[in-house]
Short mmCIF file of C-alpha atoms and ligand atoms in Angstrom, two decimals:
data_model
loop_
_atom_site.label_atom_id
_atom_site.label_comp_id
_atom_site.label_asym_id
_atom_site.label_seq_id
_atom_site.Cartn_x
_atom_site.Cartn_y
_atom_site.Cartn_z
CA MET A 1 109.06 -35.01 63.52
CA LYS A 2 111.06 -33.22 60.88
CA VAL A 3 114.58 -33.10 59.45
CA GLU A 4 115.97 -30.44 57.17
CA ALA A 5 119.43 -30.61 55.51
CA SER A 6 121.06 -28.47 52.84
CA ALA A 7 124.02 -28.71 50.46
CA PRO A 8 125.64 -26.32 47.96
CA GLY A 9 125.83 -26.75 44.20
CA LYS A 10 129.20 -26.92 42.52
CA CYS A 11 131.05 -25.44 39.60
CA ILE A 12 133.97 -27.15 37.86
CA LEU A 13 137.09 -25.09 37.16
CA PHE A 14 138.84 -27.76 35.12
CA GLY A 15 138.63 -31.40 34.20
CA GLU A 16 134.95 -32.33 33.66
CA HIS A 17 134.47 -35.45 31.52
CA ALA A 18 138.21 -36.30 31.69
CA VAL A 19 137.74 -36.92 35.44
CA VAL A 20 135.35 -39.76 34.61
CA PHE A 21 138.40 -41.45 33.03
CA GLY A 22 140.54 -40.79 36.13
CA GLN A 23 142.19 -37.49 35.07
CA PRO A 24 142.63 -34.64 37.61
CA ALA A 25 139.94 -32.00 38.14
CA VAL A 26 138.95 -29.17 40.49
CA ALA A 27 135.47 -28.13 41.61
CA VAL A 28 134.29 -25.32 43.87
CA ALA A 29 131.17 -25.25 46.07
CA ILE A 30 128.95 -22.31 45.07
CA GLU A 31 126.66 -20.09 47.12
CA GLN A 32 123.45 -21.52 45.66
CA ARG A 33 122.06 -24.42 47.73
CA ILE A 34 119.37 -27.10 47.85
CA THR A 35 117.43 -27.93 51.02
CA VAL A 36 115.68 -31.25 51.60
CA ILE A 37 112.93 -31.49 54.23
CA ILE A 38 111.61 -34.90 55.31
CA GLU A 39 108.75 -35.93 57.60
CA PRO A 40 107.33 -39.41 58.30
CA ILE A 41 103.81 -40.07 57.00
CA GLU A 42 101.17 -42.79 57.33
CA GLY A 43 100.65 -45.22 54.46
CA GLU A 44 102.78 -47.16 52.05
CA TYR A 45 103.93 -44.59 49.49
CA TRP A 46 106.49 -41.79 49.66
CA LYS A 47 105.34 -38.32 48.72
CA LEU A 48 107.24 -35.59 46.94
CA GLU A 49 105.77 -32.08 47.10
CA GLY A 50 102.45 -33.63 48.13
CA GLY A 51 102.14 -36.08 45.19
CA ARG A 52 103.20 -39.76 45.06
CA LEU A 53 106.97 -40.10 44.46
CA ASP A 54 107.63 -41.51 40.99
CA ALA A 55 110.81 -43.58 41.39
CA SER A 56 111.59 -43.52 37.65
CA LYS A 57 111.60 -39.72 37.62
CA HIS A 58 113.68 -39.47 40.79
CA PRO A 59 116.33 -42.18 40.54
CA HIS A 60 118.58 -40.37 43.04
CA LEU A 61 116.00 -40.42 45.82
CA ASN A 62 114.98 -43.95 44.93
CA THR A 63 118.53 -45.30 45.14
CA LEU A 64 119.07 -43.58 48.52
CA ARG A 65 115.84 -45.07 49.80
CA HIS A 66 117.29 -48.55 49.13
CA ARG A 67 120.54 -47.76 50.92
CA LEU A 68 119.25 -45.94 53.99
CA TRP A 69 115.53 -46.43 54.39
CA PRO A 70 114.57 -50.06 53.59
CA LYS A 71 110.85 -50.58 53.75
CA SER A 72 111.57 -54.26 54.38
CA ALA A 73 113.19 -53.26 57.70
CA GLY A 74 110.08 -51.35 58.79
CA ALA A 75 111.10 -47.82 57.73
CA PRO A 76 108.01 -45.58 57.43
CA ALA A 77 107.02 -43.73 54.27
CA LEU A 78 108.29 -40.16 54.03
CA SER A 79 107.04 -36.88 52.71
CA ILE A 80 109.78 -34.85 50.98
CA HIS A 81 109.97 -31.18 50.11
CA ILE A 82 112.84 -29.72 48.12
CA LYS A 83 113.66 -26.05 47.91
CA GLY A 84 116.61 -24.06 46.64
CA ASP A 85 118.08 -21.99 43.85
CA ILE A 86 120.15 -24.47 41.82
CA PRO A 87 118.51 -24.99 38.40
CA ARG A 88 118.13 -28.66 37.34
CA ALA A 89 120.27 -30.21 34.58
CA SER A 90 122.34 -27.05 34.27
CA GLY A 91 125.79 -28.37 35.23
CA LEU A 92 125.71 -26.91 38.75
CA GLY A 93 125.42 -30.19 40.61
CA SER A 94 121.72 -29.98 41.47
CA SER A 95 121.38 -33.77 41.57
CA ALA A 96 124.55 -34.21 43.67
CA ALA A 97 123.45 -31.48 46.08
CA LEU A 98 120.02 -33.08 46.32
CA SER A 99 121.57 -36.51 46.90
CA VAL A 100 124.01 -35.50 49.64
CA ALA A 101 121.41 -33.32 51.39
CA ALA A 102 118.84 -36.16 51.22
CA CYS A 103 121.47 -38.59 52.49
CA ALA A 104 122.24 -36.35 55.49
CA ALA A 105 118.53 -35.91 56.20
CA LEU A 106 117.87 -39.67 56.11
CA ARG A 107 120.87 -40.43 58.31
CA ALA A 108 119.91 -37.73 60.82
CA ALA A 109 116.35 -39.10 60.87
CA ARG A 110 117.44 -42.75 61.19
CA GLY A 111 120.47 -42.20 63.41
CA ARG A 112 123.46 -44.51 63.60
CA TRP A 113 124.20 -47.32 66.02
CA ILE A 114 127.75 -47.35 67.28
CA THR A 115 129.81 -49.66 69.44
CA GLU A 116 130.92 -47.74 72.51
CA ASN A 117 134.63 -47.24 73.22
CA VAL A 118 135.79 -47.62 69.66
CA THR A 119 136.73 -44.44 67.85
CA GLY A 120 135.96 -43.40 64.29
CA THR A 121 134.26 -45.60 61.75
CA ASP A 122 135.69 -48.74 63.44
CA GLY A 123 133.01 -48.22 66.06
CA TRP A 124 130.13 -47.92 63.60
CA ALA A 125 127.56 -50.72 63.73
CA GLU A 126 125.97 -49.43 60.52
CA GLY A 127 126.88 -47.10 57.68
CA TYR A 128 129.02 -46.52 54.60
CA ALA A 129 132.35 -44.66 54.43
CA SER A 130 135.67 -44.72 52.59
CA THR A 131 137.20 -46.71 55.48
CA VAL A 132 134.27 -49.12 55.87
CA THR A 133 134.78 -52.08 53.58
CA ASP A 134 132.13 -54.52 54.78
CA THR A 135 129.06 -52.68 53.39
CA ASP A 136 128.64 -51.92 49.70
CA ALA A 137 127.29 -48.46 48.86
CA PHE A 138 127.28 -49.19 45.13
CA GLU A 139 125.27 -52.42 45.19
CA ALA A 140 122.78 -52.37 48.10
CA LYS A 141 119.12 -53.06 47.34
CA ASP A 142 116.01 -52.73 49.53
CA ASP A 143 117.36 -55.17 52.03
CA PRO A 144 116.77 -54.99 55.81
CA GLU A 145 120.52 -55.44 56.24
CA ALA A 146 121.58 -52.75 53.73
CA GLY A 147 124.41 -50.83 55.33
CA ILE A 148 124.42 -52.94 58.49
CA ARG A 149 127.88 -54.05 59.66
CA LEU A 150 126.93 -57.54 60.67
CA ASP A 151 130.00 -58.17 62.87
CA GLN A 152 129.42 -54.97 64.82
CA PHE A 153 125.65 -54.83 64.93
CA ASP A 154 125.22 -57.40 67.75
CA LYS A 155 127.63 -55.33 69.83
CA ARG A 156 125.80 -52.03 69.27
CA GLU A 157 125.53 -49.90 72.41
CA ARG A 158 124.67 -46.30 71.65
CA HIS A 159 122.41 -44.69 69.10
CA LEU A 160 123.53 -41.35 67.70
CA VAL A 161 120.83 -39.18 66.13
CA GLY A 162 120.51 -35.89 64.24
CA ASN A 163 123.67 -34.08 63.27
CA GLU A 164 125.84 -36.36 65.44
CA ALA A 165 124.92 -39.33 63.27
CA VAL A 166 125.81 -37.62 59.98
CA SER A 167 129.16 -38.24 58.27
CA ILE A 168 130.28 -36.08 55.33
CA ASP A 169 132.30 -38.98 53.96
CA GLU A 170 129.21 -41.23 54.01
CA CYS A 171 127.05 -38.61 52.26
CA ALA A 172 129.75 -38.09 49.62
CA LEU A 173 130.14 -41.85 49.09
CA LEU A 174 126.40 -42.51 48.82
CA GLY A 175 126.01 -39.39 46.66
CA HIS A 176 128.59 -40.84 44.27
CA ALA A 177 126.90 -44.26 44.28
CA VAL A 178 123.59 -42.60 43.45
CA GLU A 179 125.10 -40.50 40.63
CA ALA A 180 126.80 -43.59 39.20
CA ALA A 181 123.46 -45.44 39.20
CA ALA A 182 121.74 -42.50 37.45
CA GLN A 183 124.57 -42.11 34.87
CA GLY A 184 124.58 -45.74 33.72
CA GLY A 185 127.55 -46.72 35.89
CA ARG A 186 129.80 -43.83 34.77
CA ALA A 187 130.37 -41.04 37.28
CA SER A 188 133.29 -39.48 39.04
CA PRO A 189 132.95 -38.66 42.75
CA MET A 190 133.62 -34.97 42.01
CA ASP A 191 130.11 -33.53 42.24
CA ALA A 192 129.03 -35.47 45.33
CA SER A 193 132.27 -34.81 47.22
CA THR A 194 132.25 -31.08 46.43
CA CYS A 195 128.60 -30.69 47.44
CA ALA A 196 129.26 -32.63 50.65
CA HIS A 197 132.58 -31.07 51.73
CA GLY A 198 132.16 -27.55 50.34
CA GLY A 199 135.22 -25.35 49.67
CA VAL A 200 137.50 -26.36 46.79
CA VAL A 201 137.91 -30.07 46.03
CA LEU A 202 140.77 -31.50 43.98
CA LEU A 203 140.59 -34.95 42.41
CA SER A 204 143.75 -36.53 41.19
CA ASP A 205 145.22 -39.77 39.97
CA VAL A 206 148.01 -39.36 42.57
CA LEU A 207 148.37 -38.23 46.19
CA GLU A 208 148.96 -34.48 45.91
CA PRO A 209 151.65 -32.89 48.08
CA GLU A 210 150.86 -29.94 50.41
CA VAL A 211 147.07 -30.38 50.39
CA GLU A 212 144.80 -32.31 52.74
CA HIS A 213 143.99 -35.80 51.47
CA LEU A 214 140.36 -36.73 52.14
CA TYR A 215 140.05 -40.30 50.86
CA GLN A 216 140.36 -42.60 47.89
CA ARG A 217 137.34 -43.62 45.81
CA ARG A 218 137.16 -46.51 43.40
CA LEU A 219 134.48 -47.47 40.91
CA ALA A 220 134.40 -50.41 38.51
CA MET A 221 133.14 -49.21 35.11
CA ARG A 222 132.40 -51.39 32.12
CA ASP A 223 135.78 -50.49 30.57
CA GLY A 224 137.87 -50.82 33.71
CA MET A 225 138.47 -49.76 37.30
CA ARG A 226 138.78 -46.04 38.12
CA THR A 227 140.57 -44.67 41.16
CA TRP A 228 140.49 -41.08 42.40
CA GLU A 229 142.39 -39.46 45.27
CA LEU A 230 140.25 -36.66 46.70
CA HIS A 231 141.77 -33.63 48.44
CA ASP A 232 140.58 -30.49 50.15
CA LEU A 233 142.46 -27.71 48.38
CA GLY A 234 141.46 -25.09 50.96
CA MET A 235 140.99 -21.43 50.13
CA PRO A 236 143.51 -20.56 47.38
CA LYS A 237 145.86 -17.64 48.12
CA GLY A 238 144.07 -14.50 46.89
CA GLY A 239 140.83 -16.45 46.45
CA ASP A 240 138.91 -13.66 48.20
CA GLU A 241 139.75 -11.24 45.36
CA VAL A 242 138.24 -13.26 42.52
CA TYR A 243 134.67 -14.26 41.72
CA LEU A 244 132.95 -16.90 39.68
CA VAL A 245 130.22 -15.59 37.41
CA ILE A 246 127.98 -18.44 36.32
CA GLY A 247 125.94 -17.92 33.16
CA ASN A 248 122.99 -20.19 32.44
CA THR A 249 122.05 -20.78 28.79
CA GLY A 250 118.65 -22.12 29.89
CA VAL A 251 119.22 -25.12 27.60
CA TYR A 252 118.22 -28.31 29.47
CA ALA A 253 121.15 -30.74 29.42
CA PRO A 254 121.05 -33.94 31.50
CA THR A 255 124.53 -35.15 32.51
CA ALA A 256 123.97 -38.82 31.66
CA VAL A 257 123.45 -37.99 27.95
CA GLN A 258 126.72 -36.01 27.67
CA VAL A 259 128.73 -38.59 29.63
CA ALA A 260 127.42 -41.37 27.36
CA LYS A 261 128.23 -39.25 24.27
CA VAL A 262 131.89 -38.88 25.29
CA ALA A 263 132.17 -42.60 26.16
CA GLU A 264 130.72 -43.50 22.75
CA ALA A 265 133.10 -41.13 20.90
CA ILE A 266 136.04 -42.84 22.58
CA ARG A 267 134.68 -46.32 21.99
CA ILE A 268 134.43 -45.56 18.25
CA GLU A 269 137.82 -43.81 18.04
CA PRO A 270 140.02 -44.99 20.95
CA GLN A 271 142.79 -42.59 19.87
CA ARG A 272 140.58 -39.74 21.14
CA MET A 273 141.69 -40.75 24.62
CA LYS A 274 144.59 -38.37 23.82
CA GLU A 275 142.12 -35.47 24.12
CA ILE A 276 141.07 -36.72 27.56
CA GLU A 277 144.73 -36.88 28.58
CA THR A 278 145.32 -33.35 27.28
CA ILE A 279 142.47 -32.10 29.48
CA GLY A 280 144.26 -33.82 32.37
CA THR A 281 147.50 -32.00 31.52
CA ILE A 282 145.68 -28.65 31.36
CA ALA A 283 143.95 -29.37 34.68
CA ARG A 284 147.32 -30.16 36.25
CA ARG A 285 148.65 -26.76 35.07
CA GLY A 286 145.53 -25.09 36.46
CA ILE A 287 145.96 -26.84 39.81
CA LEU A 288 149.56 -25.61 40.12
CA ALA A 289 148.40 -22.08 39.31
CA LEU A 290 145.59 -22.31 41.90
CA LYS A 291 148.03 -23.50 44.57
CA LYS A 292 150.25 -20.49 43.83
CA GLY A 293 147.30 -18.10 43.76
CA ASP A 294 148.20 -17.14 40.16
CA PHE A 295 144.66 -16.48 38.89
CA GLU A 296 145.82 -15.15 35.49
CA ALA A 297 147.28 -18.62 34.84
CA VAL A 298 144.14 -20.28 36.27
CA GLY A 299 142.09 -18.28 33.73
CA ARG A 300 144.39 -19.33 30.87
CA ALA A 301 144.00 -22.99 31.85
CA MET A 302 140.20 -22.54 31.80
CA ILE A 303 140.37 -21.08 28.27
CA GLU A 304 142.52 -23.99 27.05
CA ASN A 305 140.20 -26.47 28.78
CA GLN A 306 137.23 -24.97 26.89
CA VAL A 307 139.01 -25.46 23.54
CA MET A 308 139.37 -29.17 24.35
CA LEU A 309 135.77 -29.54 25.59
CA LYS A 310 134.53 -27.95 22.39
CA GLY A 311 136.63 -30.41 20.39
CA LEU A 312 135.05 -33.27 22.35
CA GLY A 313 131.64 -32.06 21.19
CA VAL A 314 130.16 -31.13 24.57
CA SER A 315 129.88 -27.36 24.06
CA CYS A 316 126.98 -25.80 22.11
CA PRO A 317 126.33 -22.48 20.30
CA GLU A 318 124.52 -20.99 23.33
CA LEU A 319 127.46 -21.79 25.63
CA ASP A 320 129.96 -20.46 23.06
CA THR A 321 128.06 -17.15 22.88
CA LEU A 322 128.11 -16.62 26.66
CA ILE A 323 131.77 -17.65 26.93
CA ARG A 324 132.72 -15.19 24.17
CA ALA A 325 130.77 -12.40 25.87
CA ALA A 326 132.55 -13.01 29.20
CA GLY A 327 136.01 -12.96 27.57
CA PRO A 328 136.98 -9.24 27.63
CA SER A 329 136.16 -8.67 31.33
CA SER A 330 137.31 -12.01 32.77
CA LEU A 331 140.51 -14.01 33.34
CA GLY A 332 139.04 -17.07 31.66
CA ALA A 333 135.71 -18.73 30.87
CA LYS A 334 134.50 -22.19 29.96
CA LEU A 335 131.49 -24.45 30.18
CA THR A 336 131.02 -26.04 33.59
CA GLY A 337 129.61 -29.51 34.23
CA ALA A 338 128.56 -31.87 31.51
CA GLY A 339 127.88 -29.24 28.79
CA GLY A 340 125.50 -29.61 25.85
CA GLY A 341 123.67 -26.62 27.38
CA GLY A 342 123.47 -25.74 31.05
CA CYS A 343 126.00 -23.27 32.42
CA MET A 344 129.34 -21.61 31.71
CA VAL A 345 131.60 -20.07 34.33
CA ALA A 346 133.91 -17.07 34.15
CA LEU A 347 136.68 -16.31 36.63
CA THR A 348 136.82 -12.57 37.13
CA LYS A 349 138.01 -9.69 39.31
CA ASN A 350 135.18 -7.58 37.94
CA PRO A 351 132.01 -9.60 38.58
CA LYS A 352 129.62 -6.75 37.75
CA ALA A 353 131.06 -6.15 34.26
CA THR A 354 131.29 -9.89 33.51
CA SER A 355 127.76 -10.54 34.73
CA GLU A 356 126.36 -7.67 32.62
CA ALA A 357 128.18 -8.89 29.51
CA ILE A 358 126.79 -12.41 29.94
CA GLU A 359 123.27 -11.12 30.59
CA LEU A 360 123.45 -8.91 27.48
CA ALA A 361 124.35 -12.02 25.48
CA GLY A 362 121.21 -13.76 26.77
CA GLY A 363 122.43 -15.67 29.84
CA ARG A 364 121.05 -15.59 33.36
CA THR A 365 123.84 -15.06 35.89
CA HIS A 366 124.74 -15.88 39.47
CA ILE A 367 127.83 -14.51 41.16
CA SER A 368 129.61 -16.76 43.62
CA LYS A 369 132.74 -16.33 45.71
CA PHE A 370 135.23 -19.07 46.61
CA GLY A 371 135.04 -20.93 49.91
CA ASN A 372 131.37 -21.80 50.40
CA LEU A 373 130.12 -24.14 53.12
CA GLY A 374 129.32 -27.79 52.45
CA LEU A 375 126.58 -29.99 53.80
CA ARG A 376 124.61 -28.89 56.90
CA VAL A 377 121.79 -30.35 58.97
CA GLU A 378 119.58 -27.35 59.71
CA VAL A 379 116.77 -29.01 61.72
CA ALA A 380 116.47 -32.42 63.42
CA LYS A 381 113.27 -32.49 65.46
CA ASP A 382 112.06 -35.62 67.34
CA VAL A 383 114.59 -37.97 65.80
CA PRO A 384 114.93 -40.85 65.12
CA PHE A 385 111.81 -41.37 63.00
CA TRP A 386 112.80 -45.03 62.87
CA SER A 387 115.90 -47.17 63.38
CA PRO A 388 116.85 -50.78 62.61
CA GLY A 389 117.15 -53.01 65.67
CA GLN A 390 115.15 -50.80 68.03
C1 MEV B 401 129.32 -33.38 35.68
O1 MEV B 401 129.10 -32.33 36.62
C2 MEV B 401 130.76 -33.71 35.58
C3 MEV B 401 131.14 -34.82 34.63
O2 MEV B 401 132.57 -34.89 34.63
C4 MEV B 401 130.53 -36.14 35.04
C5 MEV B 401 131.17 -36.75 36.29
O3 MEV B 401 132.22 -36.28 36.77
O4 MEV B 401 130.62 -37.76 36.77
C6 MEV B 401 130.71 -34.51 33.21
#
């Protein structure tokens, strides 16, 4: 019995931090991926890389365990292996990629009961999705009924397993719930949705014309309700002629710390919300440029976005050095993700020159094209491992 699922990391072109306050943003799935491998084991405790899983060190896995694998419903302990090439706490969505890949693996291994003859999520007897309103992805605890749709469950007829049971929407939703739990209740759905769907994902405060709408997400934060409209932007015109060069400073920078820092700055000086709104305006300009395939203008929006992020206090000298080095050979460069360290990204038509310049300035680089695949179940052998109601 074994399930293996993988998901890409992500890189943000515009709008990080401001998106937590509901402003627009765009993120791109990158080539680097994380793979999660799970197998059932005897005994009471979960294992990670052969040692006992420490829930406090792995809040993402722990939260998913409550949503999808309740011990109280008889789910067996699991052994987990994680492999991949996305560095941790570097702004490339390693925790979101891990969460959505783990979510897909657990769902493939558990399967999903459905009610025959009803299409779409209306026929689900269990699960979480943007159109399912009777289970709560953000609140569930280790409860035998977590994620069970009580009205439907008595009518369950067929059990889907493996890839057939997996829903990208569900993985993105649970990924967001898990990120929100790990970031003290403050997280946009950007990272989880990009790692789940792949491609180029646009978040907005409005329904965007001419692009595919995926779903709406809402999250109650301490200072109010946030709503995001998520869209699949598709491959931008001319997107096959530009590259993203990602430069890693090597400075460890957990997202939760940076997100809390920005929230605190705004709590102390509420007028700084203007800076958040300006990032939103810049992102909107960048989105228009992306839609037109005008990459010179996309690069300019990235440069302006960096000026604002620096003003917010989330850049650092190491990031500034790499961004400066990328300047002459690229269309635009900025930090990507939460900042405070981690990675920068440059948009360029000359990836070799940009990568060399960043490396010379002390960064480690990855080159990524646009249009990378999202979540995938690679192996689902002898599933289900377990299922509620069997
Ligand atoms: C982190 O990759 C992006 C942030 O905007 C946080 C979030 O969107 O939840 C800093």
